Short mmCIF file of C-alpha atoms and ligand atoms in Angstrom, two decimals:
data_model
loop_
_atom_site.label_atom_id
_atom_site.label_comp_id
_atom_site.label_asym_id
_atom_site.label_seq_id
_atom_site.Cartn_x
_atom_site.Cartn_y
_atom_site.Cartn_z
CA UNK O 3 9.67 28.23 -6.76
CA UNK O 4 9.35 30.65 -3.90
CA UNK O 5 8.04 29.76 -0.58
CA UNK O 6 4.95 32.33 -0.69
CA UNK O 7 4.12 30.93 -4.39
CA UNK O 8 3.35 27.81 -3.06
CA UNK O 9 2.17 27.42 0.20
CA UNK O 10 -1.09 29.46 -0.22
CA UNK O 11 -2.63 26.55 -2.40
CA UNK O 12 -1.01 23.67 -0.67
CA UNK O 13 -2.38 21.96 2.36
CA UNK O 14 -0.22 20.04 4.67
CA UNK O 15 0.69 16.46 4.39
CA UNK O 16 -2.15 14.80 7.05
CA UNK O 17 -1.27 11.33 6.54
CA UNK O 18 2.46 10.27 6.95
CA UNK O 19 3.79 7.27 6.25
CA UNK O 20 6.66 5.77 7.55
CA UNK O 21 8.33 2.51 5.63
CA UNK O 22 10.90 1.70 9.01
CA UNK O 23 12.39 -1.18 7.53
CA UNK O 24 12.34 -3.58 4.12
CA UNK O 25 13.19 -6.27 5.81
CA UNK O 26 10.34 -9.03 6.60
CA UNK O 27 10.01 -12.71 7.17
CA UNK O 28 7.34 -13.27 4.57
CA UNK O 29 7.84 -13.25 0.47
CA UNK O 30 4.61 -11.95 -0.99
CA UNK O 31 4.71 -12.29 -4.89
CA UNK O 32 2.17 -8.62 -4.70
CA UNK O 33 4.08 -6.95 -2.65
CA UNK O 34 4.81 -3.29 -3.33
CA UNK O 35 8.13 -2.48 -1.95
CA UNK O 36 10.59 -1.63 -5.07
CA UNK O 37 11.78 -4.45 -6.62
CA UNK O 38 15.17 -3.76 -5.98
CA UNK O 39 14.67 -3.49 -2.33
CA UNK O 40 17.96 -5.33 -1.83
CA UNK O 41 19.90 -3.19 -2.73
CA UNK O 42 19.16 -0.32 -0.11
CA UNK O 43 20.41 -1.50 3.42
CA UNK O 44 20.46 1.51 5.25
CA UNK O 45 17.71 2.28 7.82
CA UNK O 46 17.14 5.77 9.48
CA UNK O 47 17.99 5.87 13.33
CA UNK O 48 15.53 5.92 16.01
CA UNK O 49 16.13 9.69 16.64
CA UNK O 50 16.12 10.74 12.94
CA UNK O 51 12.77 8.87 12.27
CA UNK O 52 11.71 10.90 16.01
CA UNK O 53 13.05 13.60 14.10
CA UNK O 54 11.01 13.31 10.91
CA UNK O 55 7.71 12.49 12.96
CA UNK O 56 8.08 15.98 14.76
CA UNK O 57 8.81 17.84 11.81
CA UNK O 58 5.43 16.29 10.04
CA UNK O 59 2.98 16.60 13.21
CA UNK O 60 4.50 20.78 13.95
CA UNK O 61 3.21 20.82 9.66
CA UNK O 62 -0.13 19.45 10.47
CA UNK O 63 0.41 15.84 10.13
CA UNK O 64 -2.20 14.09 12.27
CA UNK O 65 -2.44 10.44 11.42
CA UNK O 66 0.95 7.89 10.90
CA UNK O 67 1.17 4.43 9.66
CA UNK O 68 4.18 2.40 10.39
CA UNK O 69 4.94 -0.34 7.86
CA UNK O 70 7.43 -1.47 5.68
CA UNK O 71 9.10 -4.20 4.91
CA UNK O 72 7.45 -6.01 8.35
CA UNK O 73 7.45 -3.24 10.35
CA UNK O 74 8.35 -5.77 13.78
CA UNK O 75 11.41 -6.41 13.09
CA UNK O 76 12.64 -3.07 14.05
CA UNK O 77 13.43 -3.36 17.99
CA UNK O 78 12.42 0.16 18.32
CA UNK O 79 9.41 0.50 17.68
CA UNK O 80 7.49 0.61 20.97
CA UNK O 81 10.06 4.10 21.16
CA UNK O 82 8.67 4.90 17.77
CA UNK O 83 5.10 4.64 18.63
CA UNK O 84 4.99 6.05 22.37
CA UNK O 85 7.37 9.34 20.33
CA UNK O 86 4.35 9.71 17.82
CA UNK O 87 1.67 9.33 20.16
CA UNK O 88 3.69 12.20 22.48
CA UNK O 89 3.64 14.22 19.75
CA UNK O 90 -0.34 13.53 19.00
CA UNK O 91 -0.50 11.74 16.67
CA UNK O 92 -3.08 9.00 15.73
CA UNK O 93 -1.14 5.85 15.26
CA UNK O 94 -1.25 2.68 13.19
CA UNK O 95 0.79 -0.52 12.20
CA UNK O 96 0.53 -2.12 9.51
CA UNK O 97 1.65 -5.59 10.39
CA UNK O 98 1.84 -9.44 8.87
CA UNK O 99 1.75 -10.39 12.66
CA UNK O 100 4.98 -12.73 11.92
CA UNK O 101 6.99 -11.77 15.06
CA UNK O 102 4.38 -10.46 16.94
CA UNK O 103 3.68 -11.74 20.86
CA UNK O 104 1.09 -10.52 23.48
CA UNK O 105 3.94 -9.10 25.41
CA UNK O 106 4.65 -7.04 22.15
CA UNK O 107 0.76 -6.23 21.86
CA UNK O 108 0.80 -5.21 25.39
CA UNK O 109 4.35 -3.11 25.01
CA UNK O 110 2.35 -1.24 21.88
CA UNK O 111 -0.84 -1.05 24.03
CA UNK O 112 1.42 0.98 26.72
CA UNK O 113 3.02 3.13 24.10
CA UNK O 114 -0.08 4.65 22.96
CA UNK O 115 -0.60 2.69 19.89
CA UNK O 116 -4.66 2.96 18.43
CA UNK O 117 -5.04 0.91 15.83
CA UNK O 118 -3.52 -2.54 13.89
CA UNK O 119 -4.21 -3.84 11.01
CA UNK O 120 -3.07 -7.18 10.13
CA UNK O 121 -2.82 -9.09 6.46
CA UNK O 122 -3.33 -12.66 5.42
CA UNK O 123 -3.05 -14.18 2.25
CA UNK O 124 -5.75 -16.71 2.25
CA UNK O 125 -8.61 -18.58 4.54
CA UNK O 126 -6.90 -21.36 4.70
CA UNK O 127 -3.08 -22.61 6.01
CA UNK O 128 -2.11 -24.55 2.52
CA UNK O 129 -2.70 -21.64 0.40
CA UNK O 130 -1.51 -19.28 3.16
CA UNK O 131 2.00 -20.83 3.26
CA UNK O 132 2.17 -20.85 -0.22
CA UNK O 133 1.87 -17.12 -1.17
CA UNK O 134 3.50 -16.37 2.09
CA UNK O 135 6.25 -18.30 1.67
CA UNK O 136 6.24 -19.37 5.31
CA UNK O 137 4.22 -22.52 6.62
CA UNK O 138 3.77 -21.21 10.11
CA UNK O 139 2.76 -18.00 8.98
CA UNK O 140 -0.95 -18.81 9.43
CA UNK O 141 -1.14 -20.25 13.16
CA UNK O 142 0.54 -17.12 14.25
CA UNK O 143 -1.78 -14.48 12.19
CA UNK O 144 -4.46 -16.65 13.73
CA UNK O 145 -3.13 -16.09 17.11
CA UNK O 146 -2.14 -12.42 16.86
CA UNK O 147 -5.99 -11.47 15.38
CA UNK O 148 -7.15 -13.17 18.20
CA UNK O 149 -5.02 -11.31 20.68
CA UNK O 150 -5.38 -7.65 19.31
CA UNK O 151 -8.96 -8.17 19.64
CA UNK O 152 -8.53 -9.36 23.18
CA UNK O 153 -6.51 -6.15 24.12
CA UNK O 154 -9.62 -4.30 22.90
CA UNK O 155 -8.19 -2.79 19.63
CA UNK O 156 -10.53 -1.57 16.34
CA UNK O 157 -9.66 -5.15 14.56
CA UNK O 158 -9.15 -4.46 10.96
CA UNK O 159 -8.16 -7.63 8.93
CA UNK O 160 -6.63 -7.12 4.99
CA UNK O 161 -6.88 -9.90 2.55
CA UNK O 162 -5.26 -9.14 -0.83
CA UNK O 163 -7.06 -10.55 -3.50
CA UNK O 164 -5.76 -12.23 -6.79
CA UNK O 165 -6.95 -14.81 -9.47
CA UNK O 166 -5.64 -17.27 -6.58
CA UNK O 167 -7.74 -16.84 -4.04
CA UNK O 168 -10.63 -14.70 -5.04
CA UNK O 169 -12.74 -17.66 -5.69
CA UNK O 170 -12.77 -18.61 -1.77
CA UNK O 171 -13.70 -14.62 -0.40
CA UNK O 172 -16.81 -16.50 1.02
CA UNK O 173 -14.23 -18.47 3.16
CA UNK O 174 -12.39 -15.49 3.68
CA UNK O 175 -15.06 -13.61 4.52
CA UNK O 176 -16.07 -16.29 7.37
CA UNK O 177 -12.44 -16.55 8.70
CA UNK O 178 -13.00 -12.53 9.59
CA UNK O 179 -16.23 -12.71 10.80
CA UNK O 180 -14.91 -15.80 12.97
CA UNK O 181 -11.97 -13.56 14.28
CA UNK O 182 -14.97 -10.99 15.12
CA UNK O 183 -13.10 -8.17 12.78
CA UNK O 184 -14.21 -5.21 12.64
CA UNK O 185 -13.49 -3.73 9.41
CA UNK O 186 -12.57 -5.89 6.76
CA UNK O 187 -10.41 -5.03 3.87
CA UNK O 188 -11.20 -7.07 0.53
CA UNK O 189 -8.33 -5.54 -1.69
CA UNK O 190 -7.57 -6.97 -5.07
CA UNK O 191 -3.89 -6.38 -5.85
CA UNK O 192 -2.97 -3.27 -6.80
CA UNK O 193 -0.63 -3.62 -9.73
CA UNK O 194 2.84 -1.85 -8.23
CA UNK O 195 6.46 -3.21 -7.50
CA UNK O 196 6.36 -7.01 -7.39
CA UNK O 197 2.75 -7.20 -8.36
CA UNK O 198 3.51 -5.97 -11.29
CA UNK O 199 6.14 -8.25 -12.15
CA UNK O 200 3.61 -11.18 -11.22
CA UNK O 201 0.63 -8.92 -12.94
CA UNK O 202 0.08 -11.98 -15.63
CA UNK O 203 -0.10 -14.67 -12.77
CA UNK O 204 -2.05 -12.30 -10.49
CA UNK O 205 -4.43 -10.17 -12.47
CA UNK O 206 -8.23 -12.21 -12.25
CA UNK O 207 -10.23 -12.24 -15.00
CA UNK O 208 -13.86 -9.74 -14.97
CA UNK O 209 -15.62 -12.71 -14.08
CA UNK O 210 -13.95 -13.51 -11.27
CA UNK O 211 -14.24 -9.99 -9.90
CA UNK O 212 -18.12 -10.04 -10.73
CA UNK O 213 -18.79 -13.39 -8.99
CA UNK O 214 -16.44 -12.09 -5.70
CA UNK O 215 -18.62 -8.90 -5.84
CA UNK O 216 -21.84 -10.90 -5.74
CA UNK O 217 -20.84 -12.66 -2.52
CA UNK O 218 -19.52 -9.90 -0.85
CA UNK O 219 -22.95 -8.13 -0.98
CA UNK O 220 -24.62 -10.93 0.24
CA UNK O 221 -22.10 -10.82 3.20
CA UNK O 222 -23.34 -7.21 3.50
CA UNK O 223 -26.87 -8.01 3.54
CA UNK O 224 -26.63 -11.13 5.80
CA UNK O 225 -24.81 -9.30 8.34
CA UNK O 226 -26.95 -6.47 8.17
CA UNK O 227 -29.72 -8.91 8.90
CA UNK O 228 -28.03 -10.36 11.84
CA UNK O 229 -27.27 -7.04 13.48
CA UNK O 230 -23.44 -8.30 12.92
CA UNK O 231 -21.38 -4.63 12.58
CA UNK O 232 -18.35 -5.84 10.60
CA UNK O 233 -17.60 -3.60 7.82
CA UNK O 234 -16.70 -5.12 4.30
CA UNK O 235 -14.27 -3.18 1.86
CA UNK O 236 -13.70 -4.67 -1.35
CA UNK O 237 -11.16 -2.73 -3.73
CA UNK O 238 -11.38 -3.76 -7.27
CA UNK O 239 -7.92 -3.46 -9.42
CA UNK O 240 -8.55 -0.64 -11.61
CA UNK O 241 -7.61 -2.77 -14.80
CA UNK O 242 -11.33 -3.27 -15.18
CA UNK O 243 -12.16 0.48 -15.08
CA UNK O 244 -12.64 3.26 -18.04
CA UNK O 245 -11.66 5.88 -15.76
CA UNK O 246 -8.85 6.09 -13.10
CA UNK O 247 -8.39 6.04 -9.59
CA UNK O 248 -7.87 9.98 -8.45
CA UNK O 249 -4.75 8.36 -6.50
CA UNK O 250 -3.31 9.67 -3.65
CA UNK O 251 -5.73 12.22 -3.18
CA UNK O 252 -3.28 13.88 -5.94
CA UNK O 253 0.13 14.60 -5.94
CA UNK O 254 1.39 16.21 -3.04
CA UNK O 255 -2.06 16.86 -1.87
CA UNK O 256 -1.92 14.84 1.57
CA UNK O 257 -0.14 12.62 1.65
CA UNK O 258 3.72 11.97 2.17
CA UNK O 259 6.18 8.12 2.55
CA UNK O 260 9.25 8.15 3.90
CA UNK O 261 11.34 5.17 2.75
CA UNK O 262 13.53 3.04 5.25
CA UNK O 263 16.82 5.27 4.43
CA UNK O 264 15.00 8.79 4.35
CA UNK O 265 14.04 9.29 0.85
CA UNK O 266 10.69 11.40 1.30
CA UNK O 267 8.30 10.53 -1.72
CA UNK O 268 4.57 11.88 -2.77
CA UNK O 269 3.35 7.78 -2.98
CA UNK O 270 4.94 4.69 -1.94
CA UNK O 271 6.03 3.93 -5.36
CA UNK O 272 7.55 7.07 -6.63
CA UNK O 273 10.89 6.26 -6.33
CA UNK O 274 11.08 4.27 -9.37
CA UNK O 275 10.04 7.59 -11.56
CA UNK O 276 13.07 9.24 -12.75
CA UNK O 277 12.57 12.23 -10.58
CA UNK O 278 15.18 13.02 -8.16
CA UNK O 279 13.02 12.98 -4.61
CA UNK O 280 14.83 14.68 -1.67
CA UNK O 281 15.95 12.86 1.49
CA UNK O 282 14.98 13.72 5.11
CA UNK O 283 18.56 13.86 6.05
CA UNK O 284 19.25 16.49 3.86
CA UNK O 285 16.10 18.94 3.97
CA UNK O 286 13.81 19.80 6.36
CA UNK O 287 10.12 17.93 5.54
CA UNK O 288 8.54 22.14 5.06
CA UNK O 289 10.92 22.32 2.37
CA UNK O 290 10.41 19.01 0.96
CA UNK O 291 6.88 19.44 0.90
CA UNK O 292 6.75 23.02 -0.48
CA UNK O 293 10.01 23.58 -2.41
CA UNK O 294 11.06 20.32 -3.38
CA UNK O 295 11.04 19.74 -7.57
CA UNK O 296 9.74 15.78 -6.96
CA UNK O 297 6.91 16.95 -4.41
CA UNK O 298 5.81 20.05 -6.77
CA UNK O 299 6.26 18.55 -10.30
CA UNK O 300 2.93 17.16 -10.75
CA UNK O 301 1.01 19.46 -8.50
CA UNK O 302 -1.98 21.41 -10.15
CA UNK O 303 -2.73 21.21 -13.56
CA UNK O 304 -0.47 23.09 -15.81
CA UNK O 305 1.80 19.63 -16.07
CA UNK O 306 -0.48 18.09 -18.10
CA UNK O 307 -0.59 16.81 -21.46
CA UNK O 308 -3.58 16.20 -23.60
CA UNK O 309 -5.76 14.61 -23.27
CA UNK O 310 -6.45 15.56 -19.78
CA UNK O 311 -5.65 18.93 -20.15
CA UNK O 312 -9.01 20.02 -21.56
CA UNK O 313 -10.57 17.18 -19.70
CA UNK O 314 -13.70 18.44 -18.02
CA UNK O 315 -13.14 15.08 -15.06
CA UNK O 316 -9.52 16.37 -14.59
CA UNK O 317 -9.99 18.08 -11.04
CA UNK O 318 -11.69 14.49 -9.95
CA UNK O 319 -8.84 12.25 -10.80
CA UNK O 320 -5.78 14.41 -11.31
CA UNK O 321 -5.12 12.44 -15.04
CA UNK O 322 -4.67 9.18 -12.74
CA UNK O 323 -1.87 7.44 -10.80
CA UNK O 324 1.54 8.63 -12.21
CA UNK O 325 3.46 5.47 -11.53
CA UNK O 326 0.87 3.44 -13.07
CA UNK O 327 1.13 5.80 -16.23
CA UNK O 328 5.18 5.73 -16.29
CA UNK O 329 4.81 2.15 -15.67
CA UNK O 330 2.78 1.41 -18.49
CA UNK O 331 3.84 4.00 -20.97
CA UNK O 332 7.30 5.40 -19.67
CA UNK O 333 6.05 8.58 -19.53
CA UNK O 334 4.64 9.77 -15.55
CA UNK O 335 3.30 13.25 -16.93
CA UNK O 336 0.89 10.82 -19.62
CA UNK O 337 -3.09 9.99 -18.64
CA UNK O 338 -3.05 6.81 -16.57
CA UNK O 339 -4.04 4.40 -19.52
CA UNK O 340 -6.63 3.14 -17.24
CA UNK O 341 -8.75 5.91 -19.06
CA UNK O 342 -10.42 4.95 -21.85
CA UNK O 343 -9.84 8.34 -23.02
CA UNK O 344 -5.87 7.75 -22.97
CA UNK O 345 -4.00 6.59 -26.28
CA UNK O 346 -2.14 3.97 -24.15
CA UNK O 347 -5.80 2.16 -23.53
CA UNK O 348 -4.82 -0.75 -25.24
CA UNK O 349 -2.09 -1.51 -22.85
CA UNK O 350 -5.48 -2.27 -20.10
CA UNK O 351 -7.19 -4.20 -22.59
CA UNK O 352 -4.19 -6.69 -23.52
CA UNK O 353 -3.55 -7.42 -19.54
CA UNK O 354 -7.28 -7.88 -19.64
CA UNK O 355 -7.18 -10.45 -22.46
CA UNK O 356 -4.35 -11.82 -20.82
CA UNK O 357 -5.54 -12.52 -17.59
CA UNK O 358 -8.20 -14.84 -19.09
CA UNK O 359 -5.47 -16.80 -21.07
CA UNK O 360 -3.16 -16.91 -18.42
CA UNK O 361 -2.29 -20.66 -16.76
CA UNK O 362 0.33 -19.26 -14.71
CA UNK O 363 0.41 -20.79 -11.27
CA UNK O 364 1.36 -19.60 -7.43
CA UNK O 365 5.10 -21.55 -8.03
CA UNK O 366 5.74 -19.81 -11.21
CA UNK O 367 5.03 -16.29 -9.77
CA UNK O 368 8.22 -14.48 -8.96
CA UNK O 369 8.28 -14.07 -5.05
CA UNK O 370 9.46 -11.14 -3.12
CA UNK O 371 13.01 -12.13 -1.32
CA UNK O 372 16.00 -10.73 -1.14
CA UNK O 373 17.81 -13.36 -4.05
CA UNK O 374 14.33 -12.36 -6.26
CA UNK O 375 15.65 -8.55 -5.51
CA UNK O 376 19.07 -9.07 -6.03
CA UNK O 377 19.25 -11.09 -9.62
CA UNK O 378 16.39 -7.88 -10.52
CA UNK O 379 18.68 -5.43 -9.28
CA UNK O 380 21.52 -6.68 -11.52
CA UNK O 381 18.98 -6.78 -14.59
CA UNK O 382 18.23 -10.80 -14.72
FE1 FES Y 423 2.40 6.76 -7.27
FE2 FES Y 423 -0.22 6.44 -7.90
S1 FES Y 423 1.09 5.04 -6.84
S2 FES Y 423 1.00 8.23 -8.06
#
């Protein structure tokens, strides 16, 4: 594909994502690093990520998340985020808080940083501990939250949700307005990397999603009452929809992840497609983003199969997620089989009836550490 045959109709990546590190202190059974995480070591330098953040912002790039992995653990990143901010870019971490100190805070606060947001698994320490895998883990989130707000940051607080601990959002729900959040993320677990391995022991039932939805919009209308500003966000898993998420924005559209060793990627879980997806160390990010095959080869239409080929909704949701359709079907270029519409349906309705047969508790689900990683990466 030639340079002037693309770039006409493709915008440049605005959001980029960098994934500095898979290393992290906690063990999430959701979490959505590849499952074979383990088995890539390697971590770009502090000049080659610089690198990669000026290439993106001179393309258009305006807003970058640092995660990972725990994003803290890398020692540079107050260089990371005063380099981006330089460059002008509008910066966020994405943070468990494990590692993080008001000296850090203030470090970030110096480099330019604008915005945190900071996960917990529960409302409570027991239940906390247990899907974090770390008993302290609580105490310190409760600490951090307490100290971004003091700096004078936007405080925005992300719970993921699962058949766990969606029966206590109203707890969860007081535990943010407590920490005086902000914005509030509600986000039912998104069914990629280890959540999908755990999908059985994670996935709640309709009910459960219905009764969380109830509270949350009495949250909504209590606050609203009370003048109180915080802003609730609840993400449903798409498992109870007939038509799918238009993800990413589409392929290639705007957004772009860079993985801890370079690999760039359209989503942060294409690299388990079998598409070869070019490296930052290798190619520049114009020509990854223009000319690459993995960036263009689900770009447009024309890719398509039936039946969202002739499907009138197709410029609304692009056919769906791709990772969730070669997950479920083996085939990336099928309709997500979130649509009713897509002959791999079925495969939505059995995790459906599943999830309300499923006993399968917190210590059976299959938690995100490096042994986990390793015994998956040599196929037990
Ligand atoms: Fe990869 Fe949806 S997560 S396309």
């Amino acid at each position: 594909m030639t340079e002037n045959a693309v770039k006409p109709s493709v915008n440049p990546p605005l959001w980029l994502l960098a994934e500095l590190t898979y290393r992290c202190p906690l063990q999430c059974p959701y979490c959505s690093n590849p499952l074979d995480f383990a088995a890539q070591e390697q971590e770009l330098t502090t000049e080659q990520w610089i690198e990669v953040f000026r290439q993106a912002r001179a393309m258009g790039s305006v807003q970058l998340g640092f995660s990972g992995g725990e994003p803290l653990v890398r020692k540079d990143l107050p260089e990371l985020i005063a380099a981006a901010r330089d460059l002008g870019f509008y910066t966020n971490l994405i943070t468990s808080g494990i590692g993080l100190t008001e000296k850090k805070l203030q470090t970030f606060a110096d480099a330019g940083l604008d915005h945190i947001q900071i996960s917990f698994q529960a409302s409570d320490e027991t239940l906390n501990a247990a899907l974090a895998g770390n008993p302290k883990a609580f105490q310190q989130k409760l600490a951090m939250a307490k100290a971004v707000k003091a700096l004078g940051y936007p405080m925005v607080l992300n719970f993921v949700l699962h058949r766990h601990n969606i029966d206590q959002i109203d707890r969860i729900i007081e535990l943010a307005i407590q920490l005086e959040a902000d914005d509030v993320e509600l986000a039912t677990c998104q069914f990629y990397g280890w959540a999908q391995l755990n999908r059985e022991g994670l996935l709640p039932t309709r009910e459960q999603i219905a009764d969380a939805e109830q509270v949350v919009q009495r949250y909504r209308e209590k606050m609203a009452d009370s003048g109180n500003l915080a802003n609730l966000l609840f993400v449903t898993p798409d498992y109870y929809e007939e038509r799918p998420k238009g993800c990413m924005g589409g392929w290639g559209a705007i957004f772009l992840s860079v993985t801890p060793e370079g690999m760039a990627l359209p989503c942060h879980s294409a690299r388990q497609l079998p598409v070869k997806f070019p490296s930052v160390l290798e190619h520049s990010l114009e020509h990854i983003w223009y000319e690459s095959f993995g960036f263009n080869r689900y770009r447009g239409y024309d890719w398509m199969p039936e039946p969202c080929r002739s499907c009138p909704e197709k410029e609304q949701d692009y056919g769906g997620c791709r990772c969730q359709a070669f997950m479920l079907t083996g085939d990336a270029s099928n309709a997500d089989p979130v649509c009713s519409k897509s002959a791999h349906h079925g495969t939505i309705l059995a995790a459906r009836e599943a999830a309300n047969q499923t006993q399968i508790g917190i210590d059976q689900l299959r938690f995100r550490n490096r042994a986990n990683s390793q015994l998956i990466f040599k196929g037990q």
